[in-house]
Coordinates of C-alpha atoms in Angstrom, one line a residue:
M206 CA 95.4 230.2 -26.0
T207 CA 96.7 233.1 -28.4
R208 CA 95.3 230.9 -32.4
L209 CA 92.2 230.2 -30.5
I210 CA 91.8 234.2 -29.3
L211 CA 93.0 235.0 -33.5
A212 CA 90.5 231.9 -35.1
A213 CA 87.1 233.6 -33.0
L214 CA 88.2 236.6 -33.4
L215 CA 87.9 236.2 -37.6
S216 CA 85.3 233.9 -37.4
L217 CA 83.2 237.4 -35.7
L218 CA 85.6 239.5 -39.1
P219 CA 81.8 240.6 -41.5
L220 CA 83.0 238.3 -45.1
Q221 CA 82.5 239.0 -48.5
T222 CA 82.0 236.4 -51.8
L223 CA 84.3 238.1 -54.1
A224 CA 83.2 235.8 -56.8
E225 CA 81.5 232.8 -58.1
P226 CA 84.0 229.3 -57.5
L227 CA 86.9 229.5 -58.9
R228 CA 87.3 226.9 -62.1
P229 CA 90.1 226.9 -64.9
V230 CA 89.7 229.3 -67.2
P231 CA 92.1 229.0 -70.7
V232 CA 94.8 231.4 -71.2
T233 CA 97.7 232.0 -73.9
D234 CA 100.7 231.4 -74.0
W235 CA 102.8 233.8 -75.9
K236 CA 105.8 233.8 -77.3
A237 CA 108.5 236.8 -77.3
V238 CA 110.4 237.4 -80.7
Y239 CA 111.3 240.2 -82.8
G240 CA 109.9 241.5 -85.3
R241 CA 111.4 244.0 -88.2
I242 CA 110.0 247.0 -90.1
E243 CA 110.2 246.5 -93.6
A244 CA 108.0 248.1 -96.6
R245 CA 105.6 246.6 -98.6
D246 CA 107.1 247.2 -102.0
R247 CA 110.8 248.1 -102.0
I248 CA 111.6 248.9 -105.6
A249 CA 114.9 250.5 -106.5
A250 CA 115.1 254.2 -109.1
R251 CA 117.7 252.9 -112.0
A252 CA 118.8 254.9 -114.4
R253 CA 117.8 254.0 -118.2
L254 CA 121.2 255.7 -120.1
G255 CA 123.8 255.4 -119.0
G256 CA 126.5 258.8 -118.9
T257 CA 127.3 260.6 -116.0
L258 CA 125.4 261.6 -113.2
V259 CA 124.8 265.5 -113.3
S260 CA 121.8 266.4 -110.6
L261 CA 121.0 263.8 -108.4
S262 CA 117.7 265.3 -105.6
V263 CA 117.1 263.5 -102.9
A264 CA 118.2 261.8 -100.2
E265 CA 117.7 259.3 -97.5
G266 CA 115.0 259.6 -95.5
D267 CA 113.6 261.8 -97.9
R268 CA 109.1 261.5 -98.9
V269 CA 109.1 261.0 -102.3
E270 CA 105.8 260.7 -105.5
A271 CA 105.5 258.1 -108.0
G272 CA 107.3 260.1 -111.1
Q273 CA 109.7 262.1 -109.0
V274 CA 112.3 262.9 -111.2
L275 CA 115.0 262.3 -108.7
A276 CA 118.1 262.3 -110.9
E277 CA 119.2 262.9 -114.0
V278 CA 122.2 261.1 -116.5
V279 CA 123.3 263.0 -119.7
D280 CA 125.3 261.7 -122.7
E281 CA 127.2 264.1 -124.2
K282 CA 127.1 261.9 -127.2
I283 CA 122.7 262.6 -127.8
G284 CA 123.2 265.3 -128.3
F285 CA 126.5 265.6 -131.5
Q286 CA 123.6 262.6 -132.6
L287 CA 121.1 265.5 -132.5
A288 CA 123.4 267.9 -134.3
A289 CA 123.8 266.3 -136.9
V290 CA 120.1 265.0 -137.3
D291 CA 119.5 268.8 -137.9
A292 CA 122.2 269.2 -140.2
Q293 CA 120.9 266.6 -142.1
R294 CA 117.5 267.1 -141.8
A295 CA 118.9 271.3 -143.2
A296 CA 120.2 268.6 -146.8
L297 CA 117.6 266.8 -147.6
E298 CA 115.0 270.6 -146.7
A299 CA 117.7 271.9 -149.1
E300 CA 117.2 269.4 -151.4
L301 CA 113.9 269.2 -151.5
A302 CA 113.6 272.8 -152.2
N303 CA 115.5 273.3 -154.7
A304 CA 113.1 269.8 -156.5
R305 CA 110.0 271.7 -156.2
T306 CA 111.8 274.7 -158.2
E307 CA 112.6 272.1 -160.5
L308 CA 109.0 270.5 -160.6
G309 CA 107.1 274.3 -160.7
R310 CA 109.9 274.7 -164.6
V311 CA 109.2 271.5 -165.4
V312 CA 105.9 271.6 -165.6
D313 CA 105.5 275.1 -166.8
L314 CA 107.5 273.3 -169.6
L315 CA 105.1 270.7 -170.0
A316 CA 102.4 272.8 -171.3
R317 CA 104.2 275.2 -173.2
G318 CA 105.0 271.3 -175.4
V319 CA 108.0 272.4 -174.5
S320 CA 109.4 269.7 -171.9
T321 CA 107.9 265.4 -171.4
S322 CA 106.3 264.0 -169.1
Q323 CA 109.1 261.2 -168.6
Q324 CA 110.9 264.7 -167.0
S325 CA 108.2 265.9 -164.7
D326 CA 107.2 262.6 -163.3
A327 CA 111.0 262.2 -161.9
L328 CA 110.9 265.4 -160.2
R329 CA 107.7 264.7 -158.9
T330 CA 108.7 260.8 -157.5
Q331 CA 111.7 262.6 -156.5
V332 CA 110.5 265.0 -154.5
Q333 CA 108.2 262.2 -152.7
V334 CA 111.5 261.0 -151.5
M335 CA 113.0 263.4 -150.4
S336 CA 109.7 264.0 -148.4
G337 CA 109.8 260.6 -147.3
R338 CA 113.8 261.0 -145.8
I339 CA 112.3 264.0 -144.5
A340 CA 109.7 262.0 -142.1
A341 CA 112.4 259.6 -141.7
N342 CA 114.8 262.3 -140.6
E343 CA 111.8 263.7 -138.1
A344 CA 111.6 260.4 -136.9
E345 CA 115.3 259.3 -135.6
R346 CA 114.8 263.0 -133.7
K347 CA 112.6 262.0 -132.4
V348 CA 114.2 258.9 -131.3
L349 CA 117.3 261.0 -129.3
E350 CA 115.2 263.0 -128.0
Q351 CA 113.1 260.2 -126.1
Q352 CA 117.1 258.8 -125.1
A353 CA 117.6 261.3 -123.4
A354 CA 114.2 262.4 -121.9
E355 CA 115.0 259.1 -120.3
G356 CA 118.5 260.6 -118.5
R357 CA 116.0 262.0 -115.7
V358 CA 115.5 259.4 -112.7
L359 CA 111.7 258.8 -112.3
A360 CA 110.9 257.7 -108.8
P361 CA 108.4 254.5 -109.6
L362 CA 106.5 255.6 -106.6
S363 CA 105.4 257.0 -103.7
G364 CA 106.9 256.2 -101.2
L365 CA 110.4 256.6 -99.0
V366 CA 113.9 256.5 -100.3
L367 CA 115.7 253.4 -98.0
N368 CA 118.9 253.8 -99.7
V369 CA 120.7 256.0 -102.4
P370 CA 123.9 254.0 -103.9
A371 CA 124.7 257.0 -106.2
A372 CA 126.5 259.7 -106.2
A373 CA 127.1 263.0 -108.8
G374 CA 129.5 263.2 -110.9
A375 CA 129.9 259.2 -111.0
V376 CA 129.4 257.4 -113.8
V377 CA 126.7 255.2 -114.6
L378 CA 125.1 252.7 -116.4
A379 CA 122.2 251.9 -117.6
G380 CA 120.0 249.8 -114.9
E381 CA 121.9 250.7 -112.3
E382 CA 120.7 251.8 -108.7
I383 CA 120.2 255.0 -108.5
A384 CA 117.8 255.1 -105.7
S385 CA 115.8 252.5 -103.5
I386 CA 112.8 253.2 -102.9
G387 CA 109.4 251.4 -100.3
G388 CA 106.1 252.6 -100.2
G389 CA 103.3 250.8 -99.7
G390 CA 102.7 250.3 -96.3
F391 CA 104.7 249.2 -93.7
F392 CA 104.5 246.4 -92.3
L393 CA 106.7 244.4 -89.6
R394 CA 107.9 240.5 -90.5
L395 CA 108.8 238.4 -88.6
A396 CA 110.6 235.1 -88.5
V397 CA 109.2 232.2 -85.7
P398 CA 110.2 229.0 -85.2
E399 CA 108.9 226.2 -86.9
R400 CA 108.2 224.2 -83.8
H401 CA 105.1 227.1 -83.1
A402 CA 104.4 227.6 -86.8
G403 CA 100.5 224.7 -86.5
A404 CA 99.8 227.5 -83.7
L405 CA 99.6 230.2 -86.5
Q406 CA 96.4 231.0 -88.1
E407 CA 96.4 233.9 -90.5
G408 CA 94.2 236.7 -88.1
D409 CA 95.4 236.1 -84.6
A410 CA 96.2 239.9 -82.8
I411 CA 99.0 239.9 -81.4
V412 CA 100.8 242.6 -79.0
I413 CA 103.0 244.7 -80.4
E414 CA 106.1 246.7 -77.4
G415 CA 107.1 249.0 -79.6
A416 CA 109.0 252.9 -78.0
E417 CA 105.2 254.0 -78.7
G418 CA 103.2 251.2 -76.0
P419 CA 102.1 248.1 -76.7
Q420 CA 99.5 247.9 -79.5
E421 CA 97.5 244.7 -81.0
G422 CA 98.6 244.3 -84.8
R423 CA 96.5 241.1 -86.7
L424 CA 98.5 238.4 -88.5
A425 CA 98.6 239.0 -92.7
R426 CA 100.6 236.3 -94.0
L427 CA 102.3 233.4 -93.1
Y428 CA 105.0 231.8 -95.7
P429 CA 104.8 228.7 -96.9
L430 CA 107.8 227.8 -97.3
I431 CA 110.3 227.7 -94.4
E432 CA 114.0 228.8 -94.1
N433 CA 116.8 227.6 -91.6
G434 CA 113.5 226.7 -89.4
R435 CA 111.7 229.1 -89.3
V436 CA 108.8 229.8 -90.7
I437 CA 108.7 233.6 -92.5
A438 CA 105.4 236.0 -91.4
D439 CA 103.2 239.6 -92.0
V440 CA 101.7 241.1 -89.3
E441 CA 100.2 244.9 -90.4
V442 CA 99.7 247.1 -87.6
P443 CA 98.2 250.3 -88.2
G444 CA 100.7 253.6 -87.5
L445 CA 102.9 251.2 -86.8
S446 CA 105.9 254.1 -87.3
E447 CA 107.3 254.6 -90.4
R448 CA 110.8 256.7 -88.9
F449 CA 113.2 253.8 -88.6
V450 CA 112.6 250.5 -91.2
E451 CA 114.4 247.4 -91.1
A452 CA 114.4 248.1 -87.1
R453 CA 113.9 245.5 -84.9
V454 CA 110.7 245.7 -82.7
L455 CA 108.7 243.4 -79.9
V456 CA 106.2 241.1 -80.6
R457 CA 104.1 238.6 -78.9
L458 CA 102.8 235.7 -80.6
P459 CA 100.0 233.9 -79.0
V460 CA 101.5 230.0 -79.6
G461 CA 98.4 227.9 -77.5
T462 CA 95.6 227.8 -75.2
R463 CA 95.7 226.3 -71.4
E464 CA 93.4 226.2 -68.7
A465 CA 94.4 228.3 -65.7
L466 CA 92.9 229.1 -62.3
L467 CA 92.7 233.3 -61.7
V468 CA 92.2 235.7 -59.0
P469 CA 91.6 239.3 -59.5
E470 CA 95.5 240.8 -58.5
A471 CA 93.8 243.3 -55.8
A472 CA 92.6 239.5 -53.8
V473 CA 96.4 238.6 -53.1
S474 CA 98.3 240.4 -50.5
R475 CA 101.6 240.0 -50.3
R476 CA 103.2 240.1 -46.2
A477 CA 107.0 238.8 -45.4
G478 CA 108.1 238.0 -49.2
L479 CA 105.3 235.2 -49.6
D480 CA 101.9 236.1 -51.2
F481 CA 98.9 235.2 -49.9
V482 CA 94.7 235.4 -50.6
T483 CA 91.7 234.1 -48.7
V484 CA 89.0 232.0 -48.9
A485 CA 85.9 230.7 -47.5
G486 CA 87.0 227.9 -45.2
E487 CA 84.0 225.2 -43.1
G488 CA 85.1 227.8 -39.3
G489 CA 85.8 231.3 -41.9
S490 CA 87.5 232.9 -44.1
V491 CA 91.4 231.0 -44.1
E492 CA 94.4 231.8 -45.9
R493 CA 96.4 230.1 -48.3
T494 CA 99.8 230.7 -49.8
V495 CA 100.2 231.2 -53.0
V496 CA 102.9 230.9 -55.8
I497 CA 101.7 233.1 -58.3
G498 CA 102.8 233.0 -62.0
Q499 CA 101.6 235.5 -65.2
R500 CA 99.4 238.3 -64.5
H501 CA 96.6 239.3 -67.7
E502 CA 94.0 241.6 -68.0
A503 CA 90.7 240.9 -68.0
E504 CA 87.5 242.5 -68.0
G505 CA 86.3 243.6 -64.4
G506 CA 90.3 243.9 -64.5
A507 CA 93.9 242.7 -63.6
M508 CA 94.1 238.9 -62.8
V509 CA 96.8 237.1 -61.3
E510 CA 97.6 233.1 -62.4
V511 CA 96.8 231.4 -58.7
L512 CA 99.8 227.9 -59.9
S513 CA 99.6 226.6 -56.6
G514 CA 98.3 226.9 -52.6
L515 CA 94.7 226.3 -54.3
R516 CA 92.1 224.3 -56.1
P517 CA 88.9 223.7 -58.6
G518 CA 85.6 225.2 -56.3
D519 CA 87.9 227.1 -54.1
E520 CA 85.6 231.0 -52.8
L521 CA 87.7 233.7 -52.8
V522 CA 86.5 235.6 -50.1
S523 CA 87.1 239.9 -48.5
S524 CA 87.8 241.3 -45.3
D525 CA 85.4 244.7 -44.4
E526 CA 86.9 246.5 -42.1

């Protein structure tokens, strides 16, 4: 008797259809993986000259510009070689001055008929040889000056200093790494299980769960080489934090689509640990117990997936109190 009275009271309540009959809609399945924040370009700033690292002006985390001096390497032998070249030049210039003086005297004597043109030609050749030796001396000095200038370690690109394995006062060899620079922008590198490789396409939207909240990125590149059962992929994320390089970030990848019944989250009520949805029946509204699945965001608001309890064609209703 009580059930009949309750059913009669429910039938008197005005019903309002929330939407058109339910029908399956395609939803995206997401796979949670971890990605690493990496620099697009990672280049080592190396010493071009072997010697002693006399100064080091950068540390991890510093920002540098391309061509900026990061450190200086000094080879003391170059200083001695420059001194030897300068001394040699002074001797050559003295010999050249003496040869030009002798040539002037011979030219005067030749004009008086005292000297011979053979002696004049010999002195003129000697002056030319001395001038050539001085030019070679200048070129040798420029080579030494260039070697000394190569002691300055320059930043190969603009970016962030990631690692500085050297220390001031250390002896370094030519080609040894002084600092590692990351630049050219930062991106996420993922290692995805190969069973999901067929579902990934370049240009897919990727959801990143960062400390600042969810962000959306784009799958920029899929690498064809599979390593240890993993597919390597790069994701571009606008405004990606560069504070910690190689940091692990949770990423959700679209790995497939399926059909599902979605209802507005507001249409689900919960009582005694059970979820209920009201649908239109032949004699009025009927509450059905449902099993709720994942939550989805849609243009009309939050939607939830109904795993069981509803069928395609059911109409959701609400009661106006």
